[in-house]
PDB file of C-alpha atoms and ligand atoms in Angstrom:
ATOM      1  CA  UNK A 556      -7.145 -60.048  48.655  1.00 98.00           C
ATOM      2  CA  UNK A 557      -4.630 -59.325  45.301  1.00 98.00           C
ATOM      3  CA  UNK A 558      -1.514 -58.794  46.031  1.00 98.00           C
ATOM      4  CA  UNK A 559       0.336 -56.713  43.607  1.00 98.00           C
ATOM      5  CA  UNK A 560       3.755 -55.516  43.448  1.00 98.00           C
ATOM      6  CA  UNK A 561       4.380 -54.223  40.275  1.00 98.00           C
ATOM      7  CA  UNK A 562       3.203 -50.245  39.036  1.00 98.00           C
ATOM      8  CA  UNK A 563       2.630 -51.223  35.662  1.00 98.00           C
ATOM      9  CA  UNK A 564      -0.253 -54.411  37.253  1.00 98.00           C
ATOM     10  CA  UNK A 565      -1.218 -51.876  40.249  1.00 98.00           C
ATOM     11  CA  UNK A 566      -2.311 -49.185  37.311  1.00 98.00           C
ATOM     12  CA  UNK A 567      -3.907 -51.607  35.191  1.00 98.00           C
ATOM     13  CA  UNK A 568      -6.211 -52.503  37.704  1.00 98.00           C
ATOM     14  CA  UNK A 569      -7.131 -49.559  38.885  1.00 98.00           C
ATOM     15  CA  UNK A 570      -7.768 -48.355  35.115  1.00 98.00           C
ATOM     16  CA  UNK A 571      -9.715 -51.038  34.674  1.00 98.00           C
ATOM     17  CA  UNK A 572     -12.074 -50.892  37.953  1.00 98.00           C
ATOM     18  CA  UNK A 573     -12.781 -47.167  37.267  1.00 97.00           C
ATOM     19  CA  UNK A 574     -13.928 -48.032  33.718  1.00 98.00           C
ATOM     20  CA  UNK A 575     -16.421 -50.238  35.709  1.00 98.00           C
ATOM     21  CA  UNK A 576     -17.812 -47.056  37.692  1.00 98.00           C
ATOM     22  CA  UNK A 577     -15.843 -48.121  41.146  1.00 98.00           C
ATOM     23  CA  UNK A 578     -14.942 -45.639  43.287  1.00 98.00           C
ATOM     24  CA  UNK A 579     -11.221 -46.723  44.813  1.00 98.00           C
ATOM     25  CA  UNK A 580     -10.522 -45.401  48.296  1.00 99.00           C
ATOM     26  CA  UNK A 581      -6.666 -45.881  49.266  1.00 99.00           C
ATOM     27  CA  UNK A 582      -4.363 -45.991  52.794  1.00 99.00           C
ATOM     28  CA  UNK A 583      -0.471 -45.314  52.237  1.00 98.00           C
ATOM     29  CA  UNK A 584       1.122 -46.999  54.781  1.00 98.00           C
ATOM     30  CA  UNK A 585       4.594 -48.040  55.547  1.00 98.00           C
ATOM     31  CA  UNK A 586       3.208 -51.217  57.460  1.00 98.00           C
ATOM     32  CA  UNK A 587       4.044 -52.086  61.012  1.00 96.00           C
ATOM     33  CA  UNK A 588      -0.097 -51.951  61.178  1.00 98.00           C
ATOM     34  CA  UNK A 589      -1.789 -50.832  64.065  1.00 97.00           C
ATOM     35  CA  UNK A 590      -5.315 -49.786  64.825  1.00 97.00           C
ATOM     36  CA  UNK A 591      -4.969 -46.673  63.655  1.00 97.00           C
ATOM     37  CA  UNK A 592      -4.302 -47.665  60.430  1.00 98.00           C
ATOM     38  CA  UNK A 593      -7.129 -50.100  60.521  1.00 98.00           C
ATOM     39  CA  UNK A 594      -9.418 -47.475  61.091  1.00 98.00           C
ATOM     40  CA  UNK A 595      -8.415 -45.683  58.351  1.00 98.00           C
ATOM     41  CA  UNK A 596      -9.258 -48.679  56.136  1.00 98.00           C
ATOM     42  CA  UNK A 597     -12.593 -49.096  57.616  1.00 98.00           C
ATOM     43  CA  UNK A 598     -12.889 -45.351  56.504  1.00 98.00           C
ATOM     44  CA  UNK A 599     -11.846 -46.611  53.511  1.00 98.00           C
ATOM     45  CA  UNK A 600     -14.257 -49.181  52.957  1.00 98.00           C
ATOM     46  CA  UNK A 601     -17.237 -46.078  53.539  1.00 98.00           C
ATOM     47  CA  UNK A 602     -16.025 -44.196  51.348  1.00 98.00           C
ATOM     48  CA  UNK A 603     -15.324 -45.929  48.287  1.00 98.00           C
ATOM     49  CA  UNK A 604     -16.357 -49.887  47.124  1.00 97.00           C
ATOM     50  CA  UNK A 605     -13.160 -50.758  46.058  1.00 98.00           C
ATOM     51  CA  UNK A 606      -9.723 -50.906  48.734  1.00 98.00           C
ATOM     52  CA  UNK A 607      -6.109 -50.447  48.348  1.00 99.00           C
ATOM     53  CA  UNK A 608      -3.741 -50.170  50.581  1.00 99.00           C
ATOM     54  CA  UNK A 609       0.014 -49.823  50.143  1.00 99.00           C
ATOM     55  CA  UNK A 610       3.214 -51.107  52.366  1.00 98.00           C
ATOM     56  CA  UNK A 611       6.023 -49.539  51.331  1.00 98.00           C
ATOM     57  CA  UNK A 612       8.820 -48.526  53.818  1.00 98.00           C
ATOM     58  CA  UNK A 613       9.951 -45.382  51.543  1.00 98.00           C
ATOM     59  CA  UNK A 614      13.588 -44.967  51.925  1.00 98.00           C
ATOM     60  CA  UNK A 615      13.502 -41.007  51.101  1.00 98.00           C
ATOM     61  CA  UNK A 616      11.922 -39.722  53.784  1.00 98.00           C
ATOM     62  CA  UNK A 617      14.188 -41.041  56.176  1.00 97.00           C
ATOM     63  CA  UNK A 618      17.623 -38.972  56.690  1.00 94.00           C
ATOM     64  CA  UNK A 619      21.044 -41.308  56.779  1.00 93.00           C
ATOM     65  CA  UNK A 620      21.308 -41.566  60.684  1.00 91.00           C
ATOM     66  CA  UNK A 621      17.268 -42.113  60.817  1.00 94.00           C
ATOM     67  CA  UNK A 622      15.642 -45.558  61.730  1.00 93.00           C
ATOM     68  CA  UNK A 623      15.115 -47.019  58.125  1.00 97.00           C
ATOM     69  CA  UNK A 624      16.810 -49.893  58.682  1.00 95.00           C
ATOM     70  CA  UNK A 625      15.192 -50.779  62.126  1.00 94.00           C
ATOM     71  CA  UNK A 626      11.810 -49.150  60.910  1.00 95.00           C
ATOM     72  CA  UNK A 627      10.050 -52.264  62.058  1.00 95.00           C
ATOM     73  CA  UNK A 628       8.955 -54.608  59.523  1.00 97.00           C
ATOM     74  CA  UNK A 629       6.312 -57.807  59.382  1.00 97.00           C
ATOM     75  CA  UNK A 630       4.855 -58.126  56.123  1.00 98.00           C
ATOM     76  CA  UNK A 631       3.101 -61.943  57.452  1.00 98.00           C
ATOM     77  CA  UNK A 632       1.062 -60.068  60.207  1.00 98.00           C
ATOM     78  CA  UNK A 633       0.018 -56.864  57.986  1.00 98.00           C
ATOM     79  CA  UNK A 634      -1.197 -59.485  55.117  1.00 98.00           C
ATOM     80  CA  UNK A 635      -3.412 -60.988  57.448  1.00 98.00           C
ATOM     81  CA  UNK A 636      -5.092 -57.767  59.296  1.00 98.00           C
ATOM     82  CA  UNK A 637      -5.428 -56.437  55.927  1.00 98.00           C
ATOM     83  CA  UNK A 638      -7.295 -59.623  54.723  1.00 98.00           C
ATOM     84  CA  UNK A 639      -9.428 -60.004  57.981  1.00 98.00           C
ATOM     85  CA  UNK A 640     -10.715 -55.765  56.886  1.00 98.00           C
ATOM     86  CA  UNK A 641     -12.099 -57.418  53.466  1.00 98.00           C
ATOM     87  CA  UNK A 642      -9.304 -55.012  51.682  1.00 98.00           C
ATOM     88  CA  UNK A 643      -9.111 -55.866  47.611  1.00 98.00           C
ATOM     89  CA  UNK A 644      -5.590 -54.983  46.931  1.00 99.00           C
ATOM     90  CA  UNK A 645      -2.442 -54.958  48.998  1.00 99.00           C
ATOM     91  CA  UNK A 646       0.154 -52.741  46.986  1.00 99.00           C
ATOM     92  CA  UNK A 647       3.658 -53.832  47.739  1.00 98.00           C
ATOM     93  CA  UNK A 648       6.312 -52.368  45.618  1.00 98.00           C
ATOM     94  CA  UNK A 649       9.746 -52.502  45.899  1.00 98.00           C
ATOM     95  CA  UNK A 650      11.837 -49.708  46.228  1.00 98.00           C
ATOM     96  CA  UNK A 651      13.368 -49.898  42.439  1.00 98.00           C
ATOM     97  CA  UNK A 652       9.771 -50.073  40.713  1.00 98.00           C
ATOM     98  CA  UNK A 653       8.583 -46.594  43.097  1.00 98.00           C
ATOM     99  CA  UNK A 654      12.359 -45.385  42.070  1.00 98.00           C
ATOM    100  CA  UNK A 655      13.745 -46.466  39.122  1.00 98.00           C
ATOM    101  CA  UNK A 656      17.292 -46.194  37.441  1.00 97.00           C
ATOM    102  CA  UNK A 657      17.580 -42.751  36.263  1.00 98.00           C
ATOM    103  CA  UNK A 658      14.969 -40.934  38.606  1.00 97.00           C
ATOM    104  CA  UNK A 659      15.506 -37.807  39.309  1.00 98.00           C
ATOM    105  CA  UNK A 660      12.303 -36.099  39.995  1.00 98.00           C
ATOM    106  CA  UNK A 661      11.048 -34.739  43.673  1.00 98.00           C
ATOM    107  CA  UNK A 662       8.098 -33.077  44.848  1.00 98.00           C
ATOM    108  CA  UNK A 663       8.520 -30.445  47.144  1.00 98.00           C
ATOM    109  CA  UNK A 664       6.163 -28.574  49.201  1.00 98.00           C
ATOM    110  CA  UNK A 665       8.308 -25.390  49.813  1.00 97.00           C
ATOM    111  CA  UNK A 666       6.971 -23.152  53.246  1.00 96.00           C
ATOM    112  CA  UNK A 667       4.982 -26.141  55.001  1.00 97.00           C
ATOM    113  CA  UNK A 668       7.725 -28.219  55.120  1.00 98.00           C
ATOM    114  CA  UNK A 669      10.362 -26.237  56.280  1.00 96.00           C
ATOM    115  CA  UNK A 670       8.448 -25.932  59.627  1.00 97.00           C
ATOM    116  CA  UNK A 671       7.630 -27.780  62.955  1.00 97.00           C
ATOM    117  CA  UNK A 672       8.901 -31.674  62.113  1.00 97.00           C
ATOM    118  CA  UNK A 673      10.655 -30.382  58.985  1.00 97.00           C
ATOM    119  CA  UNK A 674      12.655 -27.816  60.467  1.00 96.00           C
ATOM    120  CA  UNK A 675      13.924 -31.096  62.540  1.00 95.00           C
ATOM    121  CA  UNK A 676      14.516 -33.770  59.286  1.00 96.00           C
ATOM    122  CA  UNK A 677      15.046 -32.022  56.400  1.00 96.00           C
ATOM    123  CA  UNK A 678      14.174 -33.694  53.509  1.00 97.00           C
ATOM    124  CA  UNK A 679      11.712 -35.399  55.155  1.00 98.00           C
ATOM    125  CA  UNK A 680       8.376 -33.752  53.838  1.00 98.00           C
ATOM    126  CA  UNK A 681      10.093 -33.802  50.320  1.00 98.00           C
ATOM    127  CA  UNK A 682      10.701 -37.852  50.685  1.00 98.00           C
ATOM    128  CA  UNK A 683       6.959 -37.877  51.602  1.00 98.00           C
ATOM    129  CA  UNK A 684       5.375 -35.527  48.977  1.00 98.00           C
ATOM    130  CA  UNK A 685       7.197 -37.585  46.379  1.00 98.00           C
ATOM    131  CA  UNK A 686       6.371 -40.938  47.366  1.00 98.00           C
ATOM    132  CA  UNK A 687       2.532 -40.106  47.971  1.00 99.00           C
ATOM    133  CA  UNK A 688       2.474 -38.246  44.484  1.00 99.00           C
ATOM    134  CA  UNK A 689       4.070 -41.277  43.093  1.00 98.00           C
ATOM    135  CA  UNK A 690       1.200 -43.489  44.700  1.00 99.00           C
ATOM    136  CA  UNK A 691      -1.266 -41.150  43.797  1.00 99.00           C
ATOM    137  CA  UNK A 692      -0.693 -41.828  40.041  1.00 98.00           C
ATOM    138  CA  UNK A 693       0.010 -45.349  39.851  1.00 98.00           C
ATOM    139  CA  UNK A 694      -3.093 -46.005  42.167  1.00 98.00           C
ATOM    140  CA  UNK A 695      -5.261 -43.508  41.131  1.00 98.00           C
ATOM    141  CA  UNK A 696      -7.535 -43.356  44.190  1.00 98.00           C
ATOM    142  CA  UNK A 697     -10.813 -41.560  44.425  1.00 98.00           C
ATOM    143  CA  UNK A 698     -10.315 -40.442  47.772  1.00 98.00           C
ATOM    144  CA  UNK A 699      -7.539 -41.223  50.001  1.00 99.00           C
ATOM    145  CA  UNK A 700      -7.125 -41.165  53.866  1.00 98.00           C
ATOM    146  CA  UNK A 701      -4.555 -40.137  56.377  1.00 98.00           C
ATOM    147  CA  UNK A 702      -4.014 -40.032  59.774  1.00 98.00           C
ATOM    148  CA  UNK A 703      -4.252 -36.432  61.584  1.00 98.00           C
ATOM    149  CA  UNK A 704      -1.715 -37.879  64.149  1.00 98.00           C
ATOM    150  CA  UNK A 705       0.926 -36.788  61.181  1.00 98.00           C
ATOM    151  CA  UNK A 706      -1.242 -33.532  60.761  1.00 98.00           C
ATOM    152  CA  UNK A 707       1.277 -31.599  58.835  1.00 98.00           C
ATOM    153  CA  UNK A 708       2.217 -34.742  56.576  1.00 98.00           C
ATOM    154  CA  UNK A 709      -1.936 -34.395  55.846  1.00 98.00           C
ATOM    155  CA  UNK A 710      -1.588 -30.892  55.493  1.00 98.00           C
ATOM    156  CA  UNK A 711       1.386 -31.056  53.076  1.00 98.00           C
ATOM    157  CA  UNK A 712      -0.706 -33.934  50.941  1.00 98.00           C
ATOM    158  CA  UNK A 713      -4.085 -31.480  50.456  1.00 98.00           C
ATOM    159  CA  UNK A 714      -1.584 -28.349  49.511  1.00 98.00           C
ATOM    160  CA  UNK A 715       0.460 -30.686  47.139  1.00 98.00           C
ATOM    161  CA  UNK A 716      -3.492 -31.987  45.701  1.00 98.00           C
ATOM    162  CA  UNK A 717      -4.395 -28.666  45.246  1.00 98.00           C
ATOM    163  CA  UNK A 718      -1.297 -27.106  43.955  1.00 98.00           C
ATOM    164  CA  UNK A 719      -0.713 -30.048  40.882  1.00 98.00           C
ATOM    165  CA  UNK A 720      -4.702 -29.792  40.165  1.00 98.00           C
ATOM    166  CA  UNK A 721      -4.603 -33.960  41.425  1.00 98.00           C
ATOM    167  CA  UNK A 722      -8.308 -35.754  40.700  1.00 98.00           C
ATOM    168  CA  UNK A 723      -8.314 -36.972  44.477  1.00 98.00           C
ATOM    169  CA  UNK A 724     -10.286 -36.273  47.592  1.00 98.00           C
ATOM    170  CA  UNK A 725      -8.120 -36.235  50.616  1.00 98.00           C
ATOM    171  CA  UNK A 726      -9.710 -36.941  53.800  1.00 98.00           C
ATOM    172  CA  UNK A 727      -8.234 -36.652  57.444  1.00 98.00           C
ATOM    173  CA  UNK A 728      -8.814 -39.133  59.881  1.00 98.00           C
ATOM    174  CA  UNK A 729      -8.767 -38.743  63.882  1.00 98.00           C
ATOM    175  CA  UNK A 730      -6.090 -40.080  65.706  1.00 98.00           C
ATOM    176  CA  UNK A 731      -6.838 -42.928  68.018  1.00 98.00           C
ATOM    177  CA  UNK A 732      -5.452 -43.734  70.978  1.00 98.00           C
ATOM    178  CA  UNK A 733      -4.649 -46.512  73.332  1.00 96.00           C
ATOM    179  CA  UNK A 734      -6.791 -46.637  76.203  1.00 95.00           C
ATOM    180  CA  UNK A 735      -4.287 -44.395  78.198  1.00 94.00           C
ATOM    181  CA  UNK A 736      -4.131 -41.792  76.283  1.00 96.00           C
ATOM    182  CA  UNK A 737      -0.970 -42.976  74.094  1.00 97.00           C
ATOM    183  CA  UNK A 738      -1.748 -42.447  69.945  1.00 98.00           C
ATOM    184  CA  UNK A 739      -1.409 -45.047  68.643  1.00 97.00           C
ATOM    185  CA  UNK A 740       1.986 -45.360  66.469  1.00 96.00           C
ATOM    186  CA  UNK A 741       4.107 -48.138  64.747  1.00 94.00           C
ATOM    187  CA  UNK A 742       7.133 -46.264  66.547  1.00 93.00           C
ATOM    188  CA  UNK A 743       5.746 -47.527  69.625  1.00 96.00           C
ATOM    189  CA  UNK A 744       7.363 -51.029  69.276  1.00 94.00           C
ATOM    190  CA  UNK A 745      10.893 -48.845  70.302  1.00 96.00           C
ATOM    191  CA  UNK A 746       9.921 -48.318  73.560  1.00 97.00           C
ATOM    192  CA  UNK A 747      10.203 -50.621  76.968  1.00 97.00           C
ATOM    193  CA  UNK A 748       7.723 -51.053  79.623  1.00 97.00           C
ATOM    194  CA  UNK A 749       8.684 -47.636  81.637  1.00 98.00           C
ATOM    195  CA  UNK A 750       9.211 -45.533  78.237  1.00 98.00           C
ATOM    196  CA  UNK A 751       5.885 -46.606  77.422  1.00 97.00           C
ATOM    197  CA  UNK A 752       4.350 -45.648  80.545  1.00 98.00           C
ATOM    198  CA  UNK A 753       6.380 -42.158  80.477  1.00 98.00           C
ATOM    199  CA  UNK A 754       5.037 -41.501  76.706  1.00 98.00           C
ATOM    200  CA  UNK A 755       1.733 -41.203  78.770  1.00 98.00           C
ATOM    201  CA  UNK A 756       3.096 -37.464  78.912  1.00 98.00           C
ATOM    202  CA  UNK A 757       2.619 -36.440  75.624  1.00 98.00           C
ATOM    203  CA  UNK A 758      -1.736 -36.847  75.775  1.00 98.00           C
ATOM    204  CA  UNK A 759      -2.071 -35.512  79.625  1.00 98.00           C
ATOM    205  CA  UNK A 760      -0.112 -32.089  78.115  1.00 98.00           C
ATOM    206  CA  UNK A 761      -2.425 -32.094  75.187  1.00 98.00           C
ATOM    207  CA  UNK A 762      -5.328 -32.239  77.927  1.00 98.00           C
ATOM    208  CA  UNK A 763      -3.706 -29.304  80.455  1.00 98.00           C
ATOM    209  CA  UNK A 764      -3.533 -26.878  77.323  1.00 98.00           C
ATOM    210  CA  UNK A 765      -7.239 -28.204  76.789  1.00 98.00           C
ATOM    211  CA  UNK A 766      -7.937 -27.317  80.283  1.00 97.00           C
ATOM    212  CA  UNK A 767      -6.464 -23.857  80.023  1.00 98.00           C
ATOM    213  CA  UNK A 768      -8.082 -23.093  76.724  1.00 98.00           C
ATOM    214  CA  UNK A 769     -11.774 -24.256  78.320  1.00 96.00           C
ATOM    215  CA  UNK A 770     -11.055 -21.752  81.314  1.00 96.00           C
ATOM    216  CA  UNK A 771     -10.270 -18.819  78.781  1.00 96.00           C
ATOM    217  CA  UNK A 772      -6.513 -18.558  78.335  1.00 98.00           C
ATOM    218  CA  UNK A 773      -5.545 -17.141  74.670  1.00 97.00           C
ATOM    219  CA  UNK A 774      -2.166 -16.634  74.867  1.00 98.00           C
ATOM    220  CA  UNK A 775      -0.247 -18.974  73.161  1.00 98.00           C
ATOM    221  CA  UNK A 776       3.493 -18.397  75.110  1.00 98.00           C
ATOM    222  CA  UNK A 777       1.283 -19.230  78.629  1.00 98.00           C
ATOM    223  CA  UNK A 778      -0.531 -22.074  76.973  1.00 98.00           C
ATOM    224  CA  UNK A 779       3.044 -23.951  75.409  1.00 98.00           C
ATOM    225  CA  UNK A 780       4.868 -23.457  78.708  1.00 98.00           C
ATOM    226  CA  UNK A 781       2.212 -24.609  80.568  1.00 98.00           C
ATOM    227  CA  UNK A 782       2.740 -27.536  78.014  1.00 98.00           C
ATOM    228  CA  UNK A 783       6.497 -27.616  78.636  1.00 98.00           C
ATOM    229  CA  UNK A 784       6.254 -27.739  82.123  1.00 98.00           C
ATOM    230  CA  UNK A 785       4.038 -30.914  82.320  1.00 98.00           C
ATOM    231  CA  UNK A 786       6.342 -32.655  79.931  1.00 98.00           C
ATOM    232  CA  UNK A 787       9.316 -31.656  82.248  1.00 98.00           C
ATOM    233  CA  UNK A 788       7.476 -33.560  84.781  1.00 98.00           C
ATOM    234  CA  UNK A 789       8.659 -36.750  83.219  1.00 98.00           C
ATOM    235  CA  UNK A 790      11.912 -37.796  83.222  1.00 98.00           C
ATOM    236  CA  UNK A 791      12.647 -39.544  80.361  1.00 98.00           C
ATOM    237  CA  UNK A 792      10.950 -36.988  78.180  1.00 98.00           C
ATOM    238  CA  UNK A 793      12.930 -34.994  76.017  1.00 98.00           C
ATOM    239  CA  UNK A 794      11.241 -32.169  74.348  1.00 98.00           C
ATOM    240  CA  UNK A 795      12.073 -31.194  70.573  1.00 98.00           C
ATOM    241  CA  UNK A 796       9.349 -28.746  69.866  1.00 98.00           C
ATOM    242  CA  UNK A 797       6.106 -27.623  71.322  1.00 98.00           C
ATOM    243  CA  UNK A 798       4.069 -25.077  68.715  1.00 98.00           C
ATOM    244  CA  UNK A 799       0.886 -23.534  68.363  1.00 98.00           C
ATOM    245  CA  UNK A 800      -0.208 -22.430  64.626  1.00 98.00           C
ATOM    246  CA  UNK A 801      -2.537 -21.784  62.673  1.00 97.00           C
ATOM    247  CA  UNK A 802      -4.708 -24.971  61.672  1.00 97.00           C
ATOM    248  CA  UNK A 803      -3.759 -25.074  57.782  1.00 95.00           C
ATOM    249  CA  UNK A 804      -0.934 -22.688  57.627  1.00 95.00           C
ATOM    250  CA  UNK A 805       0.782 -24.061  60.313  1.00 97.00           C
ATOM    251  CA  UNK A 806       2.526 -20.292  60.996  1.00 96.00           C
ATOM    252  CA  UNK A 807       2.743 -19.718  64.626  1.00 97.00           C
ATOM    253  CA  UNK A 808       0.191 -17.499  66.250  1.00 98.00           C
ATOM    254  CA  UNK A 809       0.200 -15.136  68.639  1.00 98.00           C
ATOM    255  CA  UNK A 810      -3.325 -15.832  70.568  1.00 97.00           C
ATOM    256  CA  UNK A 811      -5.565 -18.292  69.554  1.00 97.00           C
ATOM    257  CA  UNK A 812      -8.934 -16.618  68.358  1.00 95.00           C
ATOM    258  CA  UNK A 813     -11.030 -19.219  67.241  1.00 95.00           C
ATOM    259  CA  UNK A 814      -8.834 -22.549  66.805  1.00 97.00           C
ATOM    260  CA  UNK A 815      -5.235 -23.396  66.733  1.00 98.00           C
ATOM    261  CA  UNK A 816      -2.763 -26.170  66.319  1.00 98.00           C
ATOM    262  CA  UNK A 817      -1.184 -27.118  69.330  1.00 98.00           C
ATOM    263  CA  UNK A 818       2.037 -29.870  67.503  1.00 98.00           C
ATOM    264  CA  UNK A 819       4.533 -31.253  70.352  1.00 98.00           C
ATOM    265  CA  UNK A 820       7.215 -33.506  69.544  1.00 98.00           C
ATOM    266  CA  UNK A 821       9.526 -35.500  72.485  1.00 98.00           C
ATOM    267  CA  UNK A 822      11.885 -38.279  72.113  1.00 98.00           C
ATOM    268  CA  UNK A 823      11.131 -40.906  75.266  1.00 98.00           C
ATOM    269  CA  UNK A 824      14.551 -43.664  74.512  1.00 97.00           C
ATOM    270  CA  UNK A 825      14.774 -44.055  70.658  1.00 95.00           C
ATOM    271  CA  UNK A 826      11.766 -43.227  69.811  1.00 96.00           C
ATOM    272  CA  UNK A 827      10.737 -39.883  68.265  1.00 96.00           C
ATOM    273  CA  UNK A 828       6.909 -39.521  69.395  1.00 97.00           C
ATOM    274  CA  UNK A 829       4.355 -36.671  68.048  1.00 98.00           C
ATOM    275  CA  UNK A 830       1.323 -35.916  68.698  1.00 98.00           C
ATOM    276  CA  UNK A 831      -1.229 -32.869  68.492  1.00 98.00           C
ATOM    277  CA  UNK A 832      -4.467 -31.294  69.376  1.00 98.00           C
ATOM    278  CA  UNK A 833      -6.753 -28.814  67.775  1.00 98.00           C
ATOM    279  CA  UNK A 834      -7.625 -26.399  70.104  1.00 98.00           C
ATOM    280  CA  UNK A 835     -11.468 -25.277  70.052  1.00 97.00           C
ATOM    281  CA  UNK A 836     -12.403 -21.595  71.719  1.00 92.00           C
ATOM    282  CA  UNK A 837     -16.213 -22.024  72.409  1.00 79.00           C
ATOM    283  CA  UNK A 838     -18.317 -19.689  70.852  1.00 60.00           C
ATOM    284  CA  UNK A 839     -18.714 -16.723  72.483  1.00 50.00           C
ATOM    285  CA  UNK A 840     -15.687 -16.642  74.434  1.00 49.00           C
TER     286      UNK A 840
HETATM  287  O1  PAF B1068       2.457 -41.762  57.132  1.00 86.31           O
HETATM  288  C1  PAF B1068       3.136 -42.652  56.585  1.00 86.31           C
HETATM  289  O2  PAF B1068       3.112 -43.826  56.974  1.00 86.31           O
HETATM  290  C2  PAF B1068       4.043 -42.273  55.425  1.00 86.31           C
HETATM  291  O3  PAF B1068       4.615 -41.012  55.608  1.00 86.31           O
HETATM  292  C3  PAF B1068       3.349 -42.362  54.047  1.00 86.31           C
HETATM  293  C4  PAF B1068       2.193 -41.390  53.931  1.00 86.31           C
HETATM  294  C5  PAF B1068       2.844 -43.797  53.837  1.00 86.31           C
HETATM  295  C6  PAF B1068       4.349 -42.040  52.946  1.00 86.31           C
HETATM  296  O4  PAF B1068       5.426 -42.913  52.944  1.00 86.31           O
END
């Protein structure tokens, strides 16, 4: 596996591997691997026969009292998952190559991120459009995957793809979870044995607003409370949001006609946790 830090090598490489017909797939991550990003490189690896992935802990997406400093860190350990998954380039910039002296351009995705997780960090979604555009030029990936655990982040990237006419396919990826239900997240590592145990909360409310969706309840109000409630159940749970939207939108809805968004996010200790379901009416219903 290469490992390149530099723009100016990163886009000579990928210039040159396209000339040769290859089809580069890409991961943005900010390290900290976990399985979930590992199976978003082995989705990688189907869709395209060249790999990059990127580590970069991007400092504008995270607001002065957020957890960029403690945002944990271990390049040693990502380096070797990343080389065990066969990938052919490990990207690795440092913060003053993605922003250099004298920058002073942003992307900015105006009405989907000024909702849900961005009405809570602004700045956030802006921090994120950037760096991904930023990626998505020095890289120039074929197709690139993301997580749908961070489904508005995904949904920001495909309006920001379509909206600056970007040559790249973007392709969401399920969210996978740890045998109890917990999705899987490098935020994790904040929690202790019982805030681990209570983050169990999050998944079994995603599964009662399943429940009441399979039995025929449309109303979104009964469904979030419902939602509410069962997070209230835990003690160490505290609830920021709990939304149902549209799927692509993100607007709230009213009653859910066909499919909806159901987004919660809780803080459990120091960590911030989201996570999310679509919500599927069966046909006919
Ligand atoms: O999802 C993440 O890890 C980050 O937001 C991303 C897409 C790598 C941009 O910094």
């Amino acid at each position: 596996m290469r490992i390149i830090r530099k723009t100016t090598e990163m886009a000579v490489w990928s210039q040159a591997e396209r000339q040769q017909g290859q089809r580069i797939a890409f991961v943005a991550t900010m390290g900290a691997l976990h399985e979930g990003h590992l199976s978003l490189v082995r989705e990688a690896k189907k869709r395209g026969n060249r790999v990059v992935v990127s580590i970069f802990v991007n400092p504008t997406q995270f607001a002065p009292a957020e957890d960029f400093a403690a945002y944990p860190r271990n390049f040693v350990r990502d380096r070797g998952l990343l080389e065990t998954e066969g990938v052919d380039v490990l990207f690795h910039p440092a913060a003053e190559d993605i922003y250099p002296p004298g920058n002073q351009t942003h992307v900015e995705v105006k009405e989907l991120s000024k909702i849900l997780c961005g009405a809570r960090r602004p700045g956030h979604f802006q921090g994120v459009a950037t760096v991904v555009t930023k990626l998505f030029n020095v890289v120039r990936p074929d197709v690139a995957i993301f997580g749908e655990k961070d489904y508005q982040q995904l949904q920001i990237i495909r309006r920001l793809v379509r909206d600056l006419f970007l040559d790249v396919e973007i392709v969401g990826h399920p969210i996978v979870r740890e045998s109890d239900g917990i999705a899987m997240s490098s935020r994790n590592e904040y929690l202790n044995a019982d805030e681990r145990k209570a983050a169990r909360c999050l998944s079994r409310s995603l599964h009662r607003a399943e429940c009441l969706v399979r039995r025929g309840e449309t109303s979104a109000k009964a469904i979030a409370e419902a939602v509410v409630a069962e997070l209230h159940n835990e003690p160490l749970a505290v609830v920021e949001y709990v939304t149902i939207s549209d799927v692509e939108t993100l607007e709230p809805l009213e009653q859910i006609r066909q499919s909806a968004l159901l987004a919660l996010s809780v803080t459990i200790g120091q960590a911030r946790l989201i996570d999310n379901k679509v919500l599927l009416r069966s046909s006919g219903e």
